[in-house]
Coordinates of C-alpha atoms and ligand atoms in Angstrom, one line a residue:
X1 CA 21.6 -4.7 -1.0
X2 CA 22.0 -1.0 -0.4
X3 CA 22.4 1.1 -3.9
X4 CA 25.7 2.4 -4.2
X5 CA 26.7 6.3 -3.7
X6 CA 28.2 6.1 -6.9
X7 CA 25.0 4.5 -8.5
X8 CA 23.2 7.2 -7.5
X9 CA 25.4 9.6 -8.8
X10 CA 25.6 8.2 -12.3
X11 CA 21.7 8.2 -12.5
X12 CA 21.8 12.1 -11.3
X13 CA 24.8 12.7 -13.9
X14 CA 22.3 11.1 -16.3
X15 CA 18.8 12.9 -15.2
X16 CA 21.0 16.4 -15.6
X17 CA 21.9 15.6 -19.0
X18 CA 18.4 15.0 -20.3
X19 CA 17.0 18.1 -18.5
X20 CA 17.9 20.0 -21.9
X21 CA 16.3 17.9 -24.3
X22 CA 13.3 17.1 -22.1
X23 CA 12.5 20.5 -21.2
X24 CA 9.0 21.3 -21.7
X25 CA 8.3 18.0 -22.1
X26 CA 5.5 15.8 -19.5
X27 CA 5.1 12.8 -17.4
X28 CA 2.7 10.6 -16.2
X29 CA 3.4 8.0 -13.8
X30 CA 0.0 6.0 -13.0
X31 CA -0.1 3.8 -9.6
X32 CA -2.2 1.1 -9.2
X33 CA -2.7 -0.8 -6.1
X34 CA -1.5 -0.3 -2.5
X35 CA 0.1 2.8 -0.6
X36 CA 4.1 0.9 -1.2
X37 CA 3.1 1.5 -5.0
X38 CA 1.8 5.0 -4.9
X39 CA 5.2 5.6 -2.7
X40 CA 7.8 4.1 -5.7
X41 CA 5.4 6.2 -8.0
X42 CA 6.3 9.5 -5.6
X43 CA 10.0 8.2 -6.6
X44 CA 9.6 7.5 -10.3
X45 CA 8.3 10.9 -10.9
X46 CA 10.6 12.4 -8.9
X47 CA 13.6 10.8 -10.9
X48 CA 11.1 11.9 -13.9
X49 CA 11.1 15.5 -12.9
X50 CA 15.4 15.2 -12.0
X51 CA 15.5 14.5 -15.9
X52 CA 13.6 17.4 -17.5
X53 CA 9.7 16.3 -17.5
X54 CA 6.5 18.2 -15.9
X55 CA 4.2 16.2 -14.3
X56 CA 0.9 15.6 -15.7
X57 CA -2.3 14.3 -14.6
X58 CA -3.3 14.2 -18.9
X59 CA -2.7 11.2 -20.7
X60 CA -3.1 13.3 -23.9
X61 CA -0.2 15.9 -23.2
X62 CA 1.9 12.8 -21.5
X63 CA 5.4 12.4 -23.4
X64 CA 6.0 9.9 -21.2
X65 CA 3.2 7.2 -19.3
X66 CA 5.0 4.8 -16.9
X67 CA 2.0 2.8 -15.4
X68 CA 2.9 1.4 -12.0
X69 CA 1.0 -2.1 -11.7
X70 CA -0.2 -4.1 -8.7
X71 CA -0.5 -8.0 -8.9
X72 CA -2.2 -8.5 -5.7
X73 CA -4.9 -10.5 -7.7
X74 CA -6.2 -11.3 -10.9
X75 CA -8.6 -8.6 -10.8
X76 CA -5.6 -6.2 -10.5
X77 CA -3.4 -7.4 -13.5
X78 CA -6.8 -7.4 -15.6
X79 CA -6.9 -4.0 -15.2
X80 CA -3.6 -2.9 -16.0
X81 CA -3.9 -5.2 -19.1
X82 CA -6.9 -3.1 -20.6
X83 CA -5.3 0.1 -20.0
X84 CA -1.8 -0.6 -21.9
X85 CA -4.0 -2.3 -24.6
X86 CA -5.8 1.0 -24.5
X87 CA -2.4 2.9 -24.9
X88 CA -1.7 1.2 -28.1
X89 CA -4.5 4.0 -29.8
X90 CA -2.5 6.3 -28.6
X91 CA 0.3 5.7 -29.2
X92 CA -0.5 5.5 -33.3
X93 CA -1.4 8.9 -32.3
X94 CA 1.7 10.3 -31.1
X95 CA 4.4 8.0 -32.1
X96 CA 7.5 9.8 -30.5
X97 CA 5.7 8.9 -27.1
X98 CA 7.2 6.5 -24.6
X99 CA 5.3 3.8 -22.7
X100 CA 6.7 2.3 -19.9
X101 CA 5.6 -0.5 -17.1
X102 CA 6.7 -1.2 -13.7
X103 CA 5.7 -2.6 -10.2
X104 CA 4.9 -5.7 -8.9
X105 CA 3.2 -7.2 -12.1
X106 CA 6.3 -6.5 -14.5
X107 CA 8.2 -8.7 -12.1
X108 CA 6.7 -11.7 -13.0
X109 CA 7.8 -13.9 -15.6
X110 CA 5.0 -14.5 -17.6
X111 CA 4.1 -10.7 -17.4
X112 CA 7.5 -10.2 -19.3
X113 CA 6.8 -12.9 -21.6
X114 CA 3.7 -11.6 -22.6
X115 CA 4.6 -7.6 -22.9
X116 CA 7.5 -8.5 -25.2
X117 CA 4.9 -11.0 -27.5
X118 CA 1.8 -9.0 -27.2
X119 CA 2.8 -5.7 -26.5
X120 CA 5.7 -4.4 -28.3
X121 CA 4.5 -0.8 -28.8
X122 CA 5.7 -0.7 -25.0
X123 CA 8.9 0.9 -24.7
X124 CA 10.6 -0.7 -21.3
X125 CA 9.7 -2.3 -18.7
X126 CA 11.5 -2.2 -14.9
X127 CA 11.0 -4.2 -11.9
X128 CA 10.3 -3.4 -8.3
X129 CA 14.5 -3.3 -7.6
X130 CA 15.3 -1.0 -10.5
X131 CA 13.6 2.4 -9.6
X132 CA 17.3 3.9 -9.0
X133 CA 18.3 3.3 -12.8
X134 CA 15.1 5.9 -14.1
X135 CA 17.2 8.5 -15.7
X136 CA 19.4 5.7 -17.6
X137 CA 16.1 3.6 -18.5
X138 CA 14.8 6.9 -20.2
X139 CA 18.1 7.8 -21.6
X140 CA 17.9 4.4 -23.3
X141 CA 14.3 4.5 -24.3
X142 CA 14.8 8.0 -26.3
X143 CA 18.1 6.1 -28.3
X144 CA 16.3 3.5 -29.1
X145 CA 12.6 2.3 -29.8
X146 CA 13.1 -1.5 -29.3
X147 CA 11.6 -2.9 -25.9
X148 CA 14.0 -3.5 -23.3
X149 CA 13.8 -5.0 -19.9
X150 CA 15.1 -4.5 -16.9
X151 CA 14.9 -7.5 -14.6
X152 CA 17.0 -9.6 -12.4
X153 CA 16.1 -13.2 -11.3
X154 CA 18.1 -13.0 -8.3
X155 CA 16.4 -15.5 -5.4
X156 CA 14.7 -14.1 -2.7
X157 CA 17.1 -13.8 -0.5
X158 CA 19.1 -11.9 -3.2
X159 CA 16.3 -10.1 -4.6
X160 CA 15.5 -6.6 -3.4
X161 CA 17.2 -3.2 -2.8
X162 CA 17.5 -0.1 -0.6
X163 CA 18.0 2.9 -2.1
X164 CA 18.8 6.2 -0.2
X165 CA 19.4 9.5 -1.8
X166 CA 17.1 9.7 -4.9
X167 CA 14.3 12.4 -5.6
X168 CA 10.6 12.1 -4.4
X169 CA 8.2 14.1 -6.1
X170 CA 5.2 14.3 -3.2
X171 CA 1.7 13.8 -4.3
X172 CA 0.9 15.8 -1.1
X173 CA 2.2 18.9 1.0
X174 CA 0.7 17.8 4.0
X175 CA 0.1 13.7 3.8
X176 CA 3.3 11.7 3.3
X177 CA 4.5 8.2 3.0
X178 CA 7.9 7.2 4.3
X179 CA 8.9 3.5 3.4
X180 CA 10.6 1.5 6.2
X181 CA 10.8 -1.4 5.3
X182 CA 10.8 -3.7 2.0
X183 CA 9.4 -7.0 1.0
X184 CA 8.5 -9.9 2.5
X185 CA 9.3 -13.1 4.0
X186 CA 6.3 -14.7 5.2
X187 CA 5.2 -16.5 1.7
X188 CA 1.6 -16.5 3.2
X189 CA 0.5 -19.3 0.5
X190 CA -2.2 -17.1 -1.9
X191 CA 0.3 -14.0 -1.8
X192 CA 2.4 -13.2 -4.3
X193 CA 4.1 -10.3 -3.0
X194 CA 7.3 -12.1 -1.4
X195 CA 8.0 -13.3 -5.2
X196 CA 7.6 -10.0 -6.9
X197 CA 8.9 -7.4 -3.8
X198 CA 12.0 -9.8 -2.8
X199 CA 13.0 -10.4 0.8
X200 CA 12.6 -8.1 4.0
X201 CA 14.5 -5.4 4.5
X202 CA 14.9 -2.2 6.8
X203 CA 16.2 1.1 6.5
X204 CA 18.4 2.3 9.2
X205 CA 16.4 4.3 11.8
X206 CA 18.6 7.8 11.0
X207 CA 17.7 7.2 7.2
X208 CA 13.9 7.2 8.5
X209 CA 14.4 9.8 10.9
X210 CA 15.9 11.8 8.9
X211 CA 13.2 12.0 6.5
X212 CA 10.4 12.2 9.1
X213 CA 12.5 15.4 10.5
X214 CA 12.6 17.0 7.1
X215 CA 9.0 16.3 6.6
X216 CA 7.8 17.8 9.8
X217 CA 9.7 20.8 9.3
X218 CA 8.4 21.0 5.6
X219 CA 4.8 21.2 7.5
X220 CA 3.5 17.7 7.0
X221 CA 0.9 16.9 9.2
X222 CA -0.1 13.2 8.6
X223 CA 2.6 10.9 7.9
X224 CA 2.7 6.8 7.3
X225 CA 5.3 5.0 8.0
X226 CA 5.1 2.4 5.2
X227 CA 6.3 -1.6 4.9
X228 CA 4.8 -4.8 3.7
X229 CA 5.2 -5.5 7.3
X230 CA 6.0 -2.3 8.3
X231 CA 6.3 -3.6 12.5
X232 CA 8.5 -6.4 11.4
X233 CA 11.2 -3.5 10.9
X234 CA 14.5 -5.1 12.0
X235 CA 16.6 -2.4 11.7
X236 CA 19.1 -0.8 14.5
X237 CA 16.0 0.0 16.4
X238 CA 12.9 -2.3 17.0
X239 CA 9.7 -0.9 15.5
X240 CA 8.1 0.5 18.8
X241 CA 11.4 2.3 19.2
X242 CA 11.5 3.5 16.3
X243 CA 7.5 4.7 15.9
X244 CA 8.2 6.1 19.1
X245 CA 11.4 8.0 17.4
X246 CA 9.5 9.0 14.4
X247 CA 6.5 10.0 16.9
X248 CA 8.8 12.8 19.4
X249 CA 9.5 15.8 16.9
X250 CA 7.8 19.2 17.9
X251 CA 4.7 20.1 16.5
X252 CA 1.1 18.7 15.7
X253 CA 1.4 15.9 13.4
X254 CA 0.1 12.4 13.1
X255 CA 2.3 9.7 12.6
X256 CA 0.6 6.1 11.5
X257 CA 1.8 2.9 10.0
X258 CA 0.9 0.3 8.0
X259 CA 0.5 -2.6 7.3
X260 CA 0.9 -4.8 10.6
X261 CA 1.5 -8.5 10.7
X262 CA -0.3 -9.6 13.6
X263 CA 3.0 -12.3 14.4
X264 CA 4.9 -9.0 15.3
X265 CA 2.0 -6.6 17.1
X266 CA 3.7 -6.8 20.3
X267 CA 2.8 -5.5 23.6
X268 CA 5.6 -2.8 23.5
X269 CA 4.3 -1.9 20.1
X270 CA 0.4 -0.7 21.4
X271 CA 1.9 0.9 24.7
X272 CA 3.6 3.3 22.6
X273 CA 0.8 4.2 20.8
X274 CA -0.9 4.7 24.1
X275 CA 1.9 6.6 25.3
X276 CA 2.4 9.4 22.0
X277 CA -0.7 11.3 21.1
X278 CA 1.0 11.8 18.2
X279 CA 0.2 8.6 17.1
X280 CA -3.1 8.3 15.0
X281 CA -5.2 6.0 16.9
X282 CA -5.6 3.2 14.0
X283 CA -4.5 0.1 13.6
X284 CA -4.8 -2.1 10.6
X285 CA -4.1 -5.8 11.6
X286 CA -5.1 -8.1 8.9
X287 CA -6.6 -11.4 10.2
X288 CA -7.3 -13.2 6.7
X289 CA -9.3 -15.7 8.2
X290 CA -11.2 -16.8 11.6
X291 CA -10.6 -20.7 11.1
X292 CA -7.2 -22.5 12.4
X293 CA -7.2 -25.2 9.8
X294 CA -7.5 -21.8 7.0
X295 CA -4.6 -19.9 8.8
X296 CA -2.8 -22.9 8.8
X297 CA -3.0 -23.8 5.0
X298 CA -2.2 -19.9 4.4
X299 CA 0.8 -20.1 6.4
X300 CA -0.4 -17.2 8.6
X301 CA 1.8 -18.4 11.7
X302 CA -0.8 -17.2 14.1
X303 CA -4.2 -19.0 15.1
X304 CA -7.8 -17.7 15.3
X305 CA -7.4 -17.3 19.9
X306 CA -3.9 -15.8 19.2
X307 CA -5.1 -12.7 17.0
X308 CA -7.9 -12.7 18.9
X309 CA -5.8 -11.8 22.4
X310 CA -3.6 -9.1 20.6
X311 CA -6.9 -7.4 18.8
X312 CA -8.5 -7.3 22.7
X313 CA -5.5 -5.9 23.7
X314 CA -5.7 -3.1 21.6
X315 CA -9.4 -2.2 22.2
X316 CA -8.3 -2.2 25.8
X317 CA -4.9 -0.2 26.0
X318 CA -6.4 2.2 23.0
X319 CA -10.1 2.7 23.2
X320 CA -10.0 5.6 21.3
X321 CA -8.5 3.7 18.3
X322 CA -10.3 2.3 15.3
X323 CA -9.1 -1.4 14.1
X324 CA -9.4 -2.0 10.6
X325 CA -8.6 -5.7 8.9
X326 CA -8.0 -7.2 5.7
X327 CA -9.9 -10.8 5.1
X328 CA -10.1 -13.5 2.5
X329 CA -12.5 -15.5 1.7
X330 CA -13.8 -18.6 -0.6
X331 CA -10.0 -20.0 0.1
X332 CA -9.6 -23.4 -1.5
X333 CA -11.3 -26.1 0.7
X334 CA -12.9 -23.5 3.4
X335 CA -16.1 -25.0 4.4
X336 CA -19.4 -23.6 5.3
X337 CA -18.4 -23.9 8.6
X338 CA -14.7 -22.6 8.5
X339 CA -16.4 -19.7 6.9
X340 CA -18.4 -19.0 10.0
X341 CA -15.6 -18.8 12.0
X342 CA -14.4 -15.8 9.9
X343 CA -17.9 -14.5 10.3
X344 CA -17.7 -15.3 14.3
X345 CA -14.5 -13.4 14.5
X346 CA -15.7 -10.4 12.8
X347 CA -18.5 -10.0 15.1
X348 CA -16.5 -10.6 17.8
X349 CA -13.6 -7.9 17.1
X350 CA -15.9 -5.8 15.7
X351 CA -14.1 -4.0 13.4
X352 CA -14.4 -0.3 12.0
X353 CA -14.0 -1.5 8.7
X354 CA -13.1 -4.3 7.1
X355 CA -11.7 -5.0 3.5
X356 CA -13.0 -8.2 2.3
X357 CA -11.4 -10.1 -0.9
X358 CA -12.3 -13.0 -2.8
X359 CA -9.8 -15.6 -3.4
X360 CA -7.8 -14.7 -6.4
X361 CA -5.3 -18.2 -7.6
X362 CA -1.5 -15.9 -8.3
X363 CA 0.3 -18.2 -10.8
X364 CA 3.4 -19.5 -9.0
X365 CA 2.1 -19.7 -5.2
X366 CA 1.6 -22.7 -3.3
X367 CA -1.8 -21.9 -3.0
X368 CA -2.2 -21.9 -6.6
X369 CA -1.6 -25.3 -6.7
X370 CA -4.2 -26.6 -4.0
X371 CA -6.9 -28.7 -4.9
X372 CA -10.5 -28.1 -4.0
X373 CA -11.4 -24.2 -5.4
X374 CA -14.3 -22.4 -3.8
X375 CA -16.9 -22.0 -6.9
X376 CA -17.0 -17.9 -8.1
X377 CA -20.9 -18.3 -6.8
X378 CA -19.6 -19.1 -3.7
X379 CA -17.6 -16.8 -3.2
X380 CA -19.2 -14.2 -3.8
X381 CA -22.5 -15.1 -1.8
X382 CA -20.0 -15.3 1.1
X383 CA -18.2 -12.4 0.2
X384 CA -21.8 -10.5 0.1
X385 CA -22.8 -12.5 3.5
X386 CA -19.8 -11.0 5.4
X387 CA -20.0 -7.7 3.7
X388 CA -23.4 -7.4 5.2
X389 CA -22.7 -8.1 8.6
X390 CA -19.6 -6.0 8.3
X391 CA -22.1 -3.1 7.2
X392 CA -23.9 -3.0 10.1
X393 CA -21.6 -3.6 12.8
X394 CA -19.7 -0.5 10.8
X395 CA -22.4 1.7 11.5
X396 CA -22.8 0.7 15.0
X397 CA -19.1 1.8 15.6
X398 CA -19.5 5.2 13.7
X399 CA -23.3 5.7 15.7
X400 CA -21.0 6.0 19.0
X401 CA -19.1 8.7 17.8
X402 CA -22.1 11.1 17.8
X403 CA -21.7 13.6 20.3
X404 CA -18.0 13.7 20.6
X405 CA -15.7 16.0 19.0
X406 CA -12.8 14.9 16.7
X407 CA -9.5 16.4 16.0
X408 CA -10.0 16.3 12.2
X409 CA -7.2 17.1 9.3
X410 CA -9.2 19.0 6.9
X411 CA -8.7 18.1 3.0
X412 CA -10.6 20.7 1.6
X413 CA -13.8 20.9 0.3
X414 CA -15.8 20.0 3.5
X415 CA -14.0 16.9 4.3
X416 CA -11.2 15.2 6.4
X417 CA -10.0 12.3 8.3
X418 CA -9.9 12.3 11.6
X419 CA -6.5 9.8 13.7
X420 CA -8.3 7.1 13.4
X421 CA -8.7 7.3 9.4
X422 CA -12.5 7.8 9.7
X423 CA -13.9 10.1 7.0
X424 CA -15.4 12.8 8.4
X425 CA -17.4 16.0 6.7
X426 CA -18.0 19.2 8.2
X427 CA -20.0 22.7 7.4
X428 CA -16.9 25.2 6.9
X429 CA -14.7 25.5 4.0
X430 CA -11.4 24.7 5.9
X431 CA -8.1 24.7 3.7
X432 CA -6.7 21.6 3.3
X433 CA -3.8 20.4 5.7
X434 CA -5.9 22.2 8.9
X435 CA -6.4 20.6 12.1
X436 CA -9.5 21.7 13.5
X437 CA -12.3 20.4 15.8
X438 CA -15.3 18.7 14.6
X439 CA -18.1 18.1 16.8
X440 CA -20.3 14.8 15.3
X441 CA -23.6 15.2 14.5
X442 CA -24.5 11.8 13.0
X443 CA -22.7 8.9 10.9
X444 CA -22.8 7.1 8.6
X445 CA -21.7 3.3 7.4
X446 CA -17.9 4.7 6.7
X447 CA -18.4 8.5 7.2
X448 CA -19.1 10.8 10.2
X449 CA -20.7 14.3 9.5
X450 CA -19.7 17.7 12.0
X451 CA -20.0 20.8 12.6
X452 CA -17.2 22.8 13.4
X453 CA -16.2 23.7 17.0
X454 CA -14.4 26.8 17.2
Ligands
LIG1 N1 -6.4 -13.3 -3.2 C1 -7.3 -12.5 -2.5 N2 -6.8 -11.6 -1.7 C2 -5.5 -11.5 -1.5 N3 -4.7 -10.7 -0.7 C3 -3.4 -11.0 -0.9 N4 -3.3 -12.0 -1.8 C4 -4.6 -12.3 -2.2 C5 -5.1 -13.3 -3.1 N5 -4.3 -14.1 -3.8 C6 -5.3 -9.7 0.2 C7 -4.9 -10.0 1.7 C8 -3.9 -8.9 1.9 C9 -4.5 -7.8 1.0 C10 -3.6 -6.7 0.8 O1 -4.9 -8.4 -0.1 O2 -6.1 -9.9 2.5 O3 -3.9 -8.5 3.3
LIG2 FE1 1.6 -11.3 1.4 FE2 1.6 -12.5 3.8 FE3 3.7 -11.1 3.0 FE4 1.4 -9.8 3.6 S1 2.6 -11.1 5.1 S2 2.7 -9.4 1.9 S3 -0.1 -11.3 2.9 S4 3.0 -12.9 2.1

């Protein structure tokens, strides 16, 4: 469902009637998680700052704290637990302070259930479709000090919104996130993002466009185009047409995207990459395991040979590119064996880097429910077994980049990244948002080190 114009406006009628009261007064929005959070929490702010607040990085001098959670696994939600029991402290402290939770984790059930039982010191609570209704959330919070929640429990071919037109308050002036598409429908069995992000959705391609144009012109240089599966984007465009779009405007900038679902990492979509230099030469393409029987039970849709063929193909059309990969392991019932077919795969690919996570059960997924758990030991020896190998074939790929010169994005203080997301530190104090040359002079596991070519 698209948010209405007149939505909108109501929330911006709103936001300019608090400006007075909530002059002078700050905000802190606090992102956990992936980059689709840290993008709504560009958005929260921004409706923050429409209302009246400052932003602040200062929990202290914070009026307002709206912490942005992630419920990717249990590690995650632990997290976000101890900091809004920390909160409690303070607010004792300053009582006229408001507290505030949103993201994936205040869309589950049980999350809710527990916030309103365990922590009523919390003020409201919003889920992932209701960052459009900010201003009026605040409006209520101010009136009154009872907790309220804003949820819906639409299905998931209901649930989920697109919402054009509001503020975004840029963590960046030269590295920006553009969301193309929302949610997901792929219900891999451990995930539990389809349930709290709703169904998939794409902007249209002139929404997109639009932004990318105003954030090339604003002097942008690294932008990431941005969807649970950002190359299942369905809009009026296909994806490739639409990186491709997103890739043509004047002027030296990087475009990238993530994350890719390796179902949809078609042909069409790496010859474009090799055909725009002004595509960063990455690609993340999580495999999440290197044994049919695993994909299978995770619901992956792909097998081991079929990820295999599209990772060679990008190693062959883009040589210059680094492939990065997410991987679980200690999935319920994977054997010894089905383990080192992950390992195999690994070593086959041979990834730049790899981000390796150990099972985590997410109440309310099929895989939740499967017999035969991996014991914590376990997984973690395998975890610490792949993270080894990984390690070393990691340096291997950074050791053959010694000698060569990179075009490098400079974030201040001696360091950068260079297109294909490496880390990369140099010798010259070179303001952040530069593009310069680097020439490498050795590397490191995940960091190349340069001197500056002129
Ligand atoms: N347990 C462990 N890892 C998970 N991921 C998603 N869900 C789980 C889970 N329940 C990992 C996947 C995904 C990445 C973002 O997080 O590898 O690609
Ligand atoms: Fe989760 Fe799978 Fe959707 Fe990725 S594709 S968000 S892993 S369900």
């Amino acid at each position: 469902m698209n948010i209405s114009n007149e939505q909108i406006f109501l929330q911006q009628h709103i936001a300019a009637s608090l400006c007075d009261t909530l002059a002078g007064k700050k905000a802190l929005v606090r992102t956990f998680g992936c980059q689709q959070n840290e993008a709504d929490g560009e958005r929260i702010m921004g409706a923050l700052v429409a209302c009246g607040y400052t932003p602040t990085d200062e929990l202290t001098e914070a009026d307002i704290v709206i912490l942005n959670t992630c419920a990717i696994r249990e590690h995650a939600e632990q997290r976000v637990l101890g900091v809004i029991g920390s909160m409690k402290k303070e607010k004792e402290k300053r009582p006229s302070m408001l507290i505030g939770m949103c993201g994936c984790m205040a869309q589950e059930q049980h999350r809710q259930e527990l916030l309103q039982k365990s922590y009523p010191f919390v003020d409201f609570l919003f889920g992932t479709d209701m960052h459009h209704r900010v201003p009026e959330i605040v409006q209520n919070a101010l009136n009154s000090r009872k907790q309220k929640q804003y949820v819906t429990d639409a299905p998931h071919g209901e649930f989920g919104v697109i919402t054009e037109g509001t503020p975004v308050f840029r963590d960046s002036d030269y590295k920006a996130r553009v969301s193309v598409m929302y949610g997901c429908n792929n219900f891999c069995s451990y995930c539990i993002v389809p349930y709290v992000r709703g169904h998939e959705r794409s902007r249209a391609s002139a929404d997109v466009l639009g932004e990318m144009r105003s954030l090339v012109d604003g002097g942008y240089k690294d932008i990431m185009l941005l969807g649970q599966n950002v190359n299942s984007y369905r809009g009026d465009k296909t994806f490739p047409e639409l990186l491709s779009a997103c890739a043509s405007f004047d002027g030296e900038y990087w475009v990238r995207f993530m994350t890719s679902h390796p179902k949809d990492a078609s042909a069409e979509l790496v010859q474009v990459m090799a055909q725009h230099p002004r595509v960063a030469r990455h690609f993340h393409l999580p495999f999440q395991s290197g044994n049919d029987r695993i994909l299978h039970a995770m619901n992956r849709k792909y097998n081991r040979e079929q990820y295999l063929e599209k990772a060679m193909r990008i190693k062959e059309m883009l040589p210059d590119a680094a492939i990065t990969s997410d991987v679980i392991v200690g999935f319920p019932t994977e054997t010894e064996s089905e383990f080192l077919d992950t390992v195999e795969l690994v070593k086959t690919v041979g990834f730049d880097m790899l981000y390796t996570f150990i099972y985590s059960p997410r109440k309310g997924t099929v895989a939740e429910k499967m017999v035969g758990r991996i014991p914590h030991e376990e997984q973690v020896r395998r975890f610490q077994y792949l993270s080894d190998i990984q390690d070393a074939i990691a340096q291997t790929k950074n050791d053959a980049y010694v000698g060569k010169t990179l075009r490098v994005l400079s974030d201040g203080n001696f360091v950068g990244r260079s297109s294909q997301n490496k880390i990369v530190a140099f010798d010259a104090d070179v303001p952040a948002g530069t593009f310069i040359n680097v020439e490498i002079k050795s590397a490191k596991q995940y960091k190349l080190v340069g001197e500056l070519k002129k």
